[in-house]
Each structure stands twice: as structure tokens, then as C-alpha cells.
Amino acid sequence: MKDIIVQKFGGTSVADTDKIKNVARAVIREKDLGNNVVVVVSAMGHTTDVLTKLAKEISPNPSLREMDMLLSTGEGVSIALLAMALQAQGCDAISMNAMQVGIITENIHSNARIIEIKTDKINEHLNSGKVVVIAGFQGVTEDSEITTLGRGGSDTSAVALAGALNAKRCDIYTDVDGVYTTDPRIVPCATKLEQISYEEMLELARVGANVLHPRAVETAKQHQTALRVRSSFKTDDLGTLILGVEKMELHRPVTGVACDLSQMRIVVCDVQDNPGTAAMLFDGLASENISVDMIIQSYARKALNTNDIAFTISKGDWIKTKAILEKLRDTLQYSNIYEDCSIAKISIVGAGMIDRPGIAAKMFRTLANLDINIKMISTSEIKISCLVEQSRANDAVEALHKIFGLDSKEIAVVNGDLPNV
Ligand code: ADP
Ligand code: ASP
Ligand code: MG
């Protein structure tokens, strides 16, 4: 039995027809090594952004069902073109969308999770010698409703397929040649990591290192899928291997620095300091499928029997959140609501920070030396995040990257041209 390799190519890698032809060469090369190949592709270039903009021109708050119908078309274009490119180069190939495969998701629009992937048809095609090209990012509910997995979700489609098919490896081809100690577009002397643990990669992805969709890392960890991030533009380069923590040596307390500009802060002022207040507020948000990240409840002012609750959400959830807060005004009896969109969440991540005191102090001191005010702090075992003014985000990332010894002497490779492979 041949091994199955899942290859995923992101938007930049399939941005035009020349790039698609080159992707086809990379696919054929993997097949010529004796593997069965399943390819997952994203929409071409900035298609998803363009489609989103079109929708916003029609309506400020379009229905999520119709958004999924619209956005899922982007990946539909890429699969057909790549299958044609493969066929034109003499490789038997077939494209399939999520409905044809049976990528079954929960019944939630715009951010659905995969429940099950049917593998029989894919295996049939692989066994007949075909490369199977599958649309990333999209799914289908049991009731045949089209769903999407959230922005950047093609990574998750690829890793979930690799898990379901028991693939030998899942390669995420993108416009950088691996996972770096921070976004190389912010810090050009970021260091490429040869390998990183699932745990650290998961934290980095969650706090804004959008080189991988967090749920893709979660899924790879669950199935212990060997995962590589590598360049579409230098296909000989093996990139970064993501694997289990037990094989890692922890030389440094901090492995990476990340920045997330997609969040906003909300402060609900003077809510009653009673049991059930926080539950009511966050139940309301959860009922609309709104994820909350950082939460701070202030010290209760005993005389008034009130306190403030501050939390962060994705900027895209603000309209829904506002409506919920409005609905809860009488129950929560808050005096005011402040919203702050100009924030950045800066995080340091590293399994090596466990049991090493002083890491948080060093982070706070570094920000203080730059006169950067910290608006909120949150920590986990291997991560410390600070909310700062958005205009100081790059300064903060650069300084933290340097102080924790992550700078490299080389300049990172970002977004080259696809060579003829
Ligand atoms: P694709 O379209 O291939 O899915 P993405 O734009 O989603 O590509 O992800 C690749 C981008 O992730 C890079 O261009 C880079 O700017 C960004 N990035 C953020 N953090 C990191 C990091 N730690 N290492 C590498 N790239 C990162
Ligand atoms: N096309 C989708 C997006 O731009 C999914 C992806 O590229 O992973 O978010
Ligand atoms: Mg991506």
C-alpha cells in the first residue's frame, strides 16, 4: 500500500495560473516519489477578501449562511484550475468540493468545526491512480448546508483530511519557508525554527501567528499527524517540522513572539457584584457563538457593590456583541460600556518558561522601557500576553524578540517567486 501525503497550498501559492501550474509540478513530484497525493487548496490570492468586500457593499451585516455560500466559491475555482493543470501535465487528477467528499461539519455558519470526513470516495480515486484535489475552508452539514471553517481554515481542512486518511505527513506550503520565532514581515531577522512542539505551535497560532490555523495544530496533535510548514517557492526546503514535545530540548525560555491585531477590548462598567453576573454576560455571548479571549474582573468596590468586567473579542463580532449588551442592559445594570479597537495583543510563548521565574517581569520591564502601557495581561503555563496600544505593536514585538535572544543574523525568506520545480 502506498503512503498518502496531504499537501496544502495557500492563497499566495495559487494566486495566478502560472503559480497553479507550478503547484501542479510540486504535486507531480510528490506523486513520482511513489506516494498517493491529496491536495488541498485555498482560494486564489486575495479572493476571500474581495468576496467579503463585495458582500459588505451589499449589506453591512450580511447573513452568515449567504456569506458561506459566497466565500466557498473561492476554493471552488482553485480546485478546478489545479485539476486542469495536473491533467495538462499528464497527471490523472480529479477535483472535489466538501459536499462531494463529505466533509461534515457542525451546523454553524462562518466558523464551523469538522465532525467527520468520509474517506471512501477519496480512497477510490487514489486507488485508481488519481491525484485528488480538495477544496479547503468549506464543509457541509448533515442537512446539506454549506459551511466554512473560519478565516485561514484550509489548514484545518488539510490536517483533518490527513488524520482521516491516516496520511504519512501533511505539508502546509505557504509564502514563508517555515515557522519563524515571530512574523518575519515584522522582524526581518526572525529565526526559522527547524522544529517546534504541537503545544508551542498551538499557543503561537492562537495568539496571532497566522502561519497556521490554530484548529489545524489542535487536530494534528490529536491525531499525532506529522506536520510541516514549508515554502511553495522553494520546494526542496523541508521547512519546519511540528511534533510532540517529548522530542524537544528546551534551551530557551521563549520560543516565539506573536502579535494579534484582530481583537478589540470592551469594558462593562459598574455591574452588580453578585453571583451570576459574569455567567449572564458570558452566557449571552456564548449563545451567539462569540469567543471571548482575555477577561479581567476588577476588584469589587464594596461600598457600591459593583465592579467592572473587561474582555476582548474579535473585531468582527462587535455588532453582535453590542446587540447582546444592549439586551442585557436592564439585567446587568451597568453604567457604561467602553470599546477600544486600537489595541494589539502581544504574546511570548515557550514551553521553556515553565518553572523559570522572572520571564513575565522581563517582558513587562521591556515594554516599560519603551514607555508602552499595558492595558490587560493574561497568562497560561507557556504563554504571557499583554494588550498594548496598536501603534506600538511592532516596537513591542521587535524589543521582546531581541531581549529573549531570538534575533538571527540572517534575513528571513518571505514571498519569493515560484521556481520551475
Ligand atoms: P497562506 O495563504 O499560505 O495560508 P498565510 O498568510 O495564512 O498563508 O500565512 C503565512 C503568513 O503568516 C506569512 O506570510 C507571515 O507573514 C505570517 N506569520 C505570522 N507569524 C509567523 C511566524 N511565526 N512564522 C512564519 N510566518 C508567520
Ligand atoms: N480562503 C480562506 C481565507 O482566505 C481560507 C484559507 O485561505 O485558509 O481565509
Ligand atoms: Mg493561512
Coordinates of C-alpha atoms and ligand atoms in Angstrom, one line a residue:
M1 CA 0.0 0.0 0.0
K2 CA 1.3 3.4 -0.9
D3 CA 1.7 6.2 1.7
I4 CA -0.7 9.1 1.5
I5 CA 0.7 12.6 1.6
V6 CA -1.6 15.6 2.0
Q7 CA -0.3 18.8 0.5
K8 CA -1.9 22.2 1.2
F9 CA -1.3 25.3 -0.9
G10 CA -2.4 28.7 0.4
G11 CA -3.8 31.7 -1.4
T12 CA -0.4 33.2 -2.5
S13 CA 0.7 29.8 -3.8
V14 CA -2.2 29.7 -6.2
A15 CA -2.6 33.4 -6.9
D16 CA -2.4 33.1 -10.7
T17 CA -2.3 30.5 -13.4
D18 CA 1.5 30.3 -13.6
K19 CA 1.6 29.7 -9.9
I20 CA -1.1 27.0 -10.2
K21 CA 1.0 25.3 -13.0
N22 CA 4.0 25.3 -10.7
V23 CA 1.9 23.9 -7.8
A24 CA 0.9 21.1 -10.2
R25 CA 4.7 20.3 -10.8
A26 CA 5.2 20.1 -7.0
V27 CA 2.3 17.8 -6.7
I28 CA 3.5 15.5 -9.5
R29 CA 7.0 15.4 -7.9
E30 CA 5.5 14.1 -4.7
K31 CA 3.5 11.5 -6.7
D32 CA 6.6 10.5 -8.6
L33 CA 8.2 9.6 -5.3
G34 CA 5.7 6.8 -5.1
N35 CA 3.1 8.4 -2.9
N36 CA -0.7 8.8 -3.2
V37 CA -1.3 12.5 -3.1
V38 CA -4.3 14.5 -1.8
V39 CA -4.0 18.3 -2.4
V40 CA -6.0 20.9 -0.5
V41 CA -6.1 24.4 -1.9
S42 CA -7.2 27.8 -0.8
A43 CA -8.9 30.5 -2.9
M44 CA -6.6 32.3 -5.4
G45 CA -4.7 35.3 -3.9
H46 CA -7.0 37.7 -2.0
T47 CA -10.2 36.2 -3.4
T48 CA -11.8 35.7 0.0
D49 CA -11.1 39.3 1.0
V50 CA -12.5 40.5 -2.4
L51 CA -15.7 38.4 -1.9
T52 CA -16.1 39.7 1.6
K53 CA -15.8 43.3 0.4
L54 CA -18.5 42.7 -2.3
A55 CA -20.8 41.4 0.4
K56 CA -20.2 44.4 2.6
E57 CA -21.1 46.7 -0.4
I58 CA -24.5 45.0 -0.5
S59 CA -25.1 44.9 3.2
P60 CA -23.2 45.9 6.4
N61 CA -24.4 42.8 8.2
P62 CA -25.0 40.0 5.6
S63 CA -26.5 36.7 6.7
L64 CA -23.8 34.2 7.7
R65 CA -25.4 31.5 5.6
E66 CA -25.1 33.6 2.4
M67 CA -21.6 34.6 3.4
D68 CA -20.7 30.9 3.5
M69 CA -22.3 30.3 0.1
L70 CA -20.3 33.2 -1.3
L71 CA -16.9 32.6 0.3
S72 CA -16.9 28.8 -0.5
T73 CA -16.9 29.7 -4.2
G74 CA -13.3 30.9 -4.0
E75 CA -11.9 27.5 -3.3
G76 CA -14.2 26.0 -6.0
V77 CA -12.3 28.0 -8.6
S78 CA -8.8 26.8 -7.4
I79 CA -9.6 23.1 -7.3
A80 CA -10.9 23.0 -10.8
L81 CA -7.9 25.0 -12.2
L82 CA -5.4 22.9 -10.3
A83 CA -7.0 19.6 -11.5
M84 CA -6.9 21.0 -15.1
A85 CA -3.2 22.0 -14.6
L86 CA -2.4 18.5 -13.4
Q87 CA -4.3 16.9 -16.3
A88 CA -2.5 19.2 -18.8
Q89 CA 0.8 18.0 -17.4
G90 CA -0.2 14.3 -17.9
C91 CA -1.3 13.5 -14.4
D92 CA -4.7 12.0 -13.8
A93 CA -6.5 14.2 -11.3
I94 CA -10.0 15.0 -10.0
S95 CA -11.3 17.9 -8.0
M96 CA -13.8 17.5 -5.3
N97 CA -15.7 20.0 -3.1
A98 CA -16.6 19.4 0.5
M99 CA -20.1 18.2 -0.4
Q100 CA -18.7 15.6 -2.9
V101 CA -16.1 14.4 -0.3
G102 CA -18.4 14.5 2.7
I103 CA -16.6 16.9 4.9
I104 CA -19.3 17.1 7.5
T105 CA -19.3 20.0 10.0
E106 CA -21.5 21.2 12.8
N107 CA -24.4 23.4 11.9
I108 CA -22.7 26.8 12.4
H109 CA -22.0 29.3 9.7
S110 CA -18.6 31.1 9.3
N111 CA -16.7 29.2 11.9
A112 CA -17.9 25.5 11.8
R113 CA -15.9 22.6 13.2
I114 CA -15.4 19.4 11.3
I115 CA -17.3 16.5 12.8
E116 CA -16.5 13.7 10.3
I117 CA -14.8 13.2 6.9
K118 CA -15.9 10.4 4.6
T119 CA -12.9 8.8 3.0
D120 CA -14.4 6.2 0.7
K121 CA -14.6 8.3 -2.5
I122 CA -11.2 9.8 -1.9
N123 CA -9.7 6.3 -1.5
E124 CA -11.5 5.0 -4.5
H125 CA -9.9 7.8 -6.7
L126 CA -6.5 7.4 -5.1
N127 CA -6.6 3.6 -5.8
S128 CA -7.4 4.3 -9.4
G129 CA -4.2 6.4 -9.6
K130 CA -5.7 9.8 -9.4
V131 CA -4.4 12.9 -7.5
V132 CA -7.4 14.2 -5.5
V133 CA -7.7 18.0 -5.3
I134 CA -10.0 19.1 -2.5
A135 CA -11.4 22.5 -1.6
G136 CA -10.1 23.8 1.7
F137 CA -12.1 26.0 4.1
Q138 CA -15.5 24.6 3.3
G139 CA -17.7 21.9 4.8
V140 CA -21.3 20.7 4.6
T141 CA -23.8 20.0 7.4
E142 CA -25.8 16.8 7.7
D143 CA -28.6 18.8 6.1
S144 CA -26.5 19.8 3.0
E145 CA -26.0 23.3 4.1
I146 CA -22.6 24.8 3.0
T147 CA -20.4 26.0 5.9
T148 CA -16.9 27.5 6.2
L149 CA -14.3 26.8 8.9
G150 CA -13.2 30.4 9.7
R151 CA -10.5 32.5 8.0
G152 CA -7.4 30.5 7.4
G153 CA -9.4 27.3 7.7
S154 CA -7.9 25.5 4.7
D155 CA -5.0 24.4 7.0
T156 CA -7.6 22.7 9.2
S157 CA -9.2 21.0 6.2
A158 CA -5.8 19.6 5.2
V159 CA -4.8 18.4 8.6
A160 CA -8.3 16.9 9.3
L161 CA -8.1 15.1 5.9
A162 CA -4.6 13.8 6.8
G163 CA -5.9 12.4 10.1
A164 CA -9.0 10.8 8.5
L165 CA -6.9 9.2 5.7
N166 CA -4.2 8.2 8.1
A167 CA -1.7 10.1 5.9
K168 CA 2.0 9.8 6.5
R169 CA 2.5 13.5 6.5
C170 CA 0.7 16.8 6.0
D171 CA 2.7 19.5 4.3
I172 CA 1.5 23.1 4.5
Y173 CA 3.0 25.0 1.6
T174 CA 3.0 28.8 2.0
D175 CA 4.7 32.1 1.3
V176 CA 7.4 31.7 4.0
D177 CA 9.8 28.9 4.3
G178 CA 8.8 27.7 7.7
V179 CA 7.6 28.8 11.2
Y180 CA 9.8 31.7 12.5
T181 CA 10.4 33.0 16.0
T182 CA 8.0 35.8 15.0
D183 CA 6.3 37.1 11.9
P184 CA 9.2 37.8 9.5
R185 CA 7.2 40.6 8.0
I186 CA 7.5 42.5 11.3
V187 CA 11.0 41.4 12.3
P188 CA 13.1 40.5 9.2
C189 CA 15.8 39.0 11.4
A190 CA 13.4 36.4 12.9
T191 CA 14.9 33.0 13.2
K192 CA 13.5 30.0 11.3
L193 CA 12.7 27.1 13.6
E194 CA 13.7 23.6 12.5
Q195 CA 11.1 22.1 14.7
I196 CA 8.5 23.2 17.2
S197 CA 6.2 21.2 19.6
Y198 CA 2.5 21.0 19.0
E199 CA 1.9 22.7 22.3
E200 CA 4.0 25.8 21.5
M201 CA 2.7 26.0 17.9
L202 CA -0.8 25.8 19.2
E203 CA -0.2 28.7 21.6
L204 CA 1.6 30.8 18.9
A205 CA -1.2 30.2 16.4
R206 CA -3.9 31.1 19.0
V207 CA -2.2 34.4 19.8
G208 CA -1.8 35.5 16.2
A209 CA 0.9 33.7 14.4
N210 CA -1.4 33.1 11.4
V211 CA 1.1 30.9 9.6
L212 CA -1.1 28.1 10.8
H213 CA -4.8 27.9 11.7
P214 CA -5.0 27.0 15.5
R215 CA -7.5 24.3 14.9
A216 CA -5.1 22.7 12.3
V217 CA -2.5 22.4 15.1
E218 CA -5.1 21.1 17.5
T219 CA -6.2 18.4 15.0
A220 CA -2.6 17.4 14.2
K221 CA -1.8 17.0 17.9
Q222 CA -5.0 14.9 18.4
H223 CA -4.1 12.5 15.5
Q224 CA -0.3 12.9 16.1
T225 CA 0.0 13.8 12.4
A226 CA 3.5 14.8 11.2
L227 CA 3.1 18.4 10.1
R228 CA 5.4 20.5 8.1
V229 CA 5.2 24.2 7.2
R230 CA 7.3 24.8 4.1
S231 CA 7.7 27.2 1.1
S232 CA 5.8 26.9 -2.1
F233 CA 8.6 28.9 -3.6
K234 CA 11.5 26.6 -2.5
T235 CA 10.0 23.1 -2.5
D236 CA 13.4 21.4 -1.7
D237 CA 13.5 23.2 1.6
L238 CA 12.0 21.0 4.4
G239 CA 10.7 23.9 6.4
T240 CA 9.6 23.5 10.0
L241 CA 8.5 20.2 11.5
I242 CA 5.8 20.3 14.1
L243 CA 6.0 17.4 16.5
G244 CA 5.4 16.2 20.1
V245 CA 7.1 17.9 23.0
E246 CA 9.0 14.9 24.3
K247 CA 11.5 15.2 21.5
M248 CA 12.3 18.8 22.1
E249 CA 15.2 20.3 24.1
L250 CA 14.2 23.4 25.8
H251 CA 17.3 25.7 25.6
R252 CA 15.4 29.0 25.7
P253 CA 12.5 30.1 27.9
V254 CA 10.8 31.8 24.9
T255 CA 10.3 30.1 21.5
G256 CA 8.3 32.8 19.8
V257 CA 6.7 36.2 19.9
A258 CA 3.3 36.9 18.2
C259 CA 1.1 39.9 17.6
D260 CA -2.7 39.8 17.1
L261 CA -4.4 42.9 15.7
S262 CA -7.8 41.3 15.1
Q263 CA -9.1 41.9 18.7
M264 CA -10.9 44.7 20.5
R265 CA -11.4 45.4 24.1
I266 CA -14.8 46.0 25.8
V267 CA -15.2 47.3 29.3
V268 CA -18.6 46.9 31.0
C269 CA -18.6 49.3 33.9
D270 CA -20.3 49.1 37.4
V271 CA -22.0 45.8 37.1
Q272 CA -23.5 44.3 40.2
D273 CA -21.0 42.3 42.3
N274 CA -23.4 39.4 42.7
P275 CA -23.2 35.6 41.9
G276 CA -24.4 35.1 38.3
T277 CA -23.5 38.5 36.8
A278 CA -20.5 37.2 34.8
A279 CA -22.4 34.0 33.9
M280 CA -25.2 36.0 32.5
L281 CA -22.9 38.2 30.4
F282 CA -20.8 35.4 29.0
D283 CA -23.8 33.0 28.5
G284 CA -25.2 35.8 26.3
L285 CA -22.1 36.0 24.2
A286 CA -21.7 32.2 24.0
S287 CA -25.3 31.9 22.8
E288 CA -24.3 33.9 19.7
N289 CA -21.1 31.8 19.3
I290 CA -18.8 34.7 20.2
S291 CA -15.4 33.7 21.6
V292 CA -14.0 35.7 24.4
D293 CA -10.3 35.8 24.9
M294 CA -8.9 37.8 27.8
I295 CA -11.2 38.5 30.8
I296 CA -10.5 40.8 33.7
Q297 CA -12.9 41.4 36.6
S298 CA -11.8 44.4 38.7
Y299 CA -11.6 44.4 42.5
A300 CA -15.1 44.9 43.9
R301 CA -15.9 48.3 45.3
K302 CA -17.6 47.2 48.4
A303 CA -19.3 50.4 49.3
L304 CA -21.1 50.4 45.9
N305 CA -21.3 46.6 45.5
T306 CA -20.1 46.9 41.9
N307 CA -17.1 46.1 39.7
D308 CA -16.0 46.3 36.1
I309 CA -15.6 43.5 33.7
A310 CA -13.3 43.9 30.7
F311 CA -12.8 41.4 27.9
T312 CA -11.6 41.0 24.4
I313 CA -13.4 39.7 21.3
S314 CA -12.7 39.5 17.6
K315 CA -13.5 42.9 15.9
G316 CA -15.8 41.0 13.5
D317 CA -18.0 40.1 16.5
W318 CA -18.6 43.7 17.7
I319 CA -22.0 44.2 16.1
K320 CA -23.4 41.0 17.6
T321 CA -21.8 41.8 21.0
K322 CA -23.2 45.3 21.0
A323 CA -26.7 43.9 20.5
I324 CA -26.3 41.4 23.3
L325 CA -25.0 44.0 25.7
E326 CA -27.9 46.3 24.8
K327 CA -30.3 43.4 25.5
L328 CA -28.7 42.8 28.9
R329 CA -28.7 46.4 29.9
D330 CA -31.5 46.1 32.4
T331 CA -30.4 42.8 33.9
L332 CA -26.7 43.7 34.3
Q333 CA -27.5 47.4 35.3
Y334 CA -24.1 48.6 34.0
S335 CA -23.4 52.3 34.0
N336 CA -21.4 52.5 30.7
I337 CA -19.6 50.5 28.0
Y338 CA -16.3 51.4 26.6
E339 CA -15.0 49.9 23.4
D340 CA -11.4 50.1 22.2
C341 CA -10.5 49.0 18.7
S342 CA -6.9 50.3 18.6
I343 CA -5.3 47.5 20.6
A344 CA -2.8 44.8 19.8
K345 CA -2.2 41.6 21.8
I346 CA 1.5 40.9 22.1
S347 CA 2.4 37.4 23.4
I348 CA 5.5 35.5 24.2
V349 CA 5.3 31.7 24.0
G350 CA 7.7 29.0 25.2
A351 CA 7.5 25.6 27.0
G352 CA 10.8 26.6 28.5
M353 CA 9.2 29.3 30.7
I354 CA 7.6 26.6 32.9
D355 CA 9.3 26.9 36.3
R356 CA 11.6 29.7 35.2
P357 CA 10.7 32.7 37.3
G358 CA 11.2 36.3 36.0
I359 CA 10.0 35.9 32.5
A360 CA 6.9 37.9 33.0
A361 CA 8.9 40.6 34.8
K362 CA 11.3 40.8 32.0
M363 CA 8.5 41.2 29.4
F364 CA 6.9 44.0 31.5
R365 CA 10.2 45.7 32.1
T366 CA 11.0 45.6 28.3
L367 CA 7.6 47.2 27.5
A368 CA 8.1 49.8 30.3
N369 CA 11.5 50.8 29.0
L370 CA 9.8 51.7 25.7
D371 CA 7.1 53.6 27.6
I372 CA 4.5 51.2 26.3
N373 CA 1.4 51.0 28.6
I374 CA 0.0 47.5 29.3
K375 CA -3.8 47.6 29.3
M376 CA -4.5 43.9 30.1
I377 CA -2.4 40.8 30.9
S378 CA -3.2 37.1 30.7
T379 CA -1.1 34.1 31.1
S380 CA -1.1 30.3 30.6
E381 CA 1.5 27.8 31.5
I382 CA 3.6 28.5 28.4
K383 CA 2.3 32.0 27.3
I384 CA 2.2 35.6 28.6
S385 CA 0.0 38.1 26.7
C386 CA -0.2 41.9 27.1
L387 CA -2.7 44.2 25.5
V388 CA -1.0 47.4 24.2
E389 CA -1.8 50.4 22.0
Q390 CA -1.9 49.2 18.4
S391 CA 0.5 51.9 17.2
R392 CA 3.3 50.4 19.5
A393 CA 2.7 46.8 18.4
N394 CA 5.8 46.5 16.1
D395 CA 8.1 48.2 18.6
A396 CA 6.9 45.8 21.3
V397 CA 7.4 42.7 19.1
E398 CA 10.9 43.8 18.0
A399 CA 12.1 44.6 21.5
L400 CA 10.7 41.3 23.0
H401 CA 12.2 39.3 20.1
K402 CA 15.6 40.8 20.9
I403 CA 15.5 40.7 24.7
F404 CA 14.6 37.0 24.7
G405 CA 17.6 36.2 22.4
L406 CA 15.6 35.3 19.2
D407 CA 17.2 37.5 16.6
S408 CA 19.1 35.8 13.8
K409 CA 21.9 37.1 11.7
E410 CA 20.1 36.2 8.5
I411 CA 17.2 37.9 6.9
A412 CA 14.0 35.7 6.6
V413 CA 12.8 34.5 3.2
V414 CA 9.3 35.8 2.5
N415 CA 7.2 35.5 -0.6
G416 CA 9.6 34.8 -3.4
D417 CA 8.6 33.7 -6.9
L418 CA 7.7 30.1 -7.6
P419 CA 10.7 28.4 -9.3
N420 CA 10.1 25.8 -12.0
V421 CA 10.3 22.6 -9.9
Ligands
ADP1 P1 -1.4 31.0 3.3 O1 -2.2 31.9 2.4 O2 -0.4 30.2 2.6 O3 -2.3 30.2 4.2 P2 -0.9 32.9 5.4 O4 -0.9 34.3 5.0 O5 -2.2 32.4 6.1 O6 -0.5 32.0 4.2 O7 0.3 32.6 6.5 C1 1.6 32.9 6.1 C2 2.0 34.2 6.8 O8 2.0 34.1 8.2 C3 3.4 34.7 6.4 O9 3.4 35.4 5.2 C4 3.7 35.5 7.6 O10 3.6 36.9 7.4 C5 2.7 35.2 8.7 N1 3.3 34.8 10.0 C6 2.9 35.2 11.2 N2 3.6 34.7 12.2 C7 4.5 33.9 11.6 C8 5.6 33.1 12.1 N3 5.8 33.0 13.4 N4 6.3 32.4 11.2 C9 6.1 32.4 9.9 N5 5.1 33.2 9.4 C10 4.3 33.9 10.2
ASP2 N1 -9.6 31.3 1.6 C1 -9.8 31.3 3.1 C2 -9.2 32.5 3.7 O1 -8.7 33.4 3.0 C3 -9.3 30.0 3.7 C4 -7.8 29.9 3.7 O2 -7.1 30.5 2.9 O3 -7.2 29.1 4.5 O4 -9.3 32.7 4.9
MG3 MG -3.2 30.6 6.0

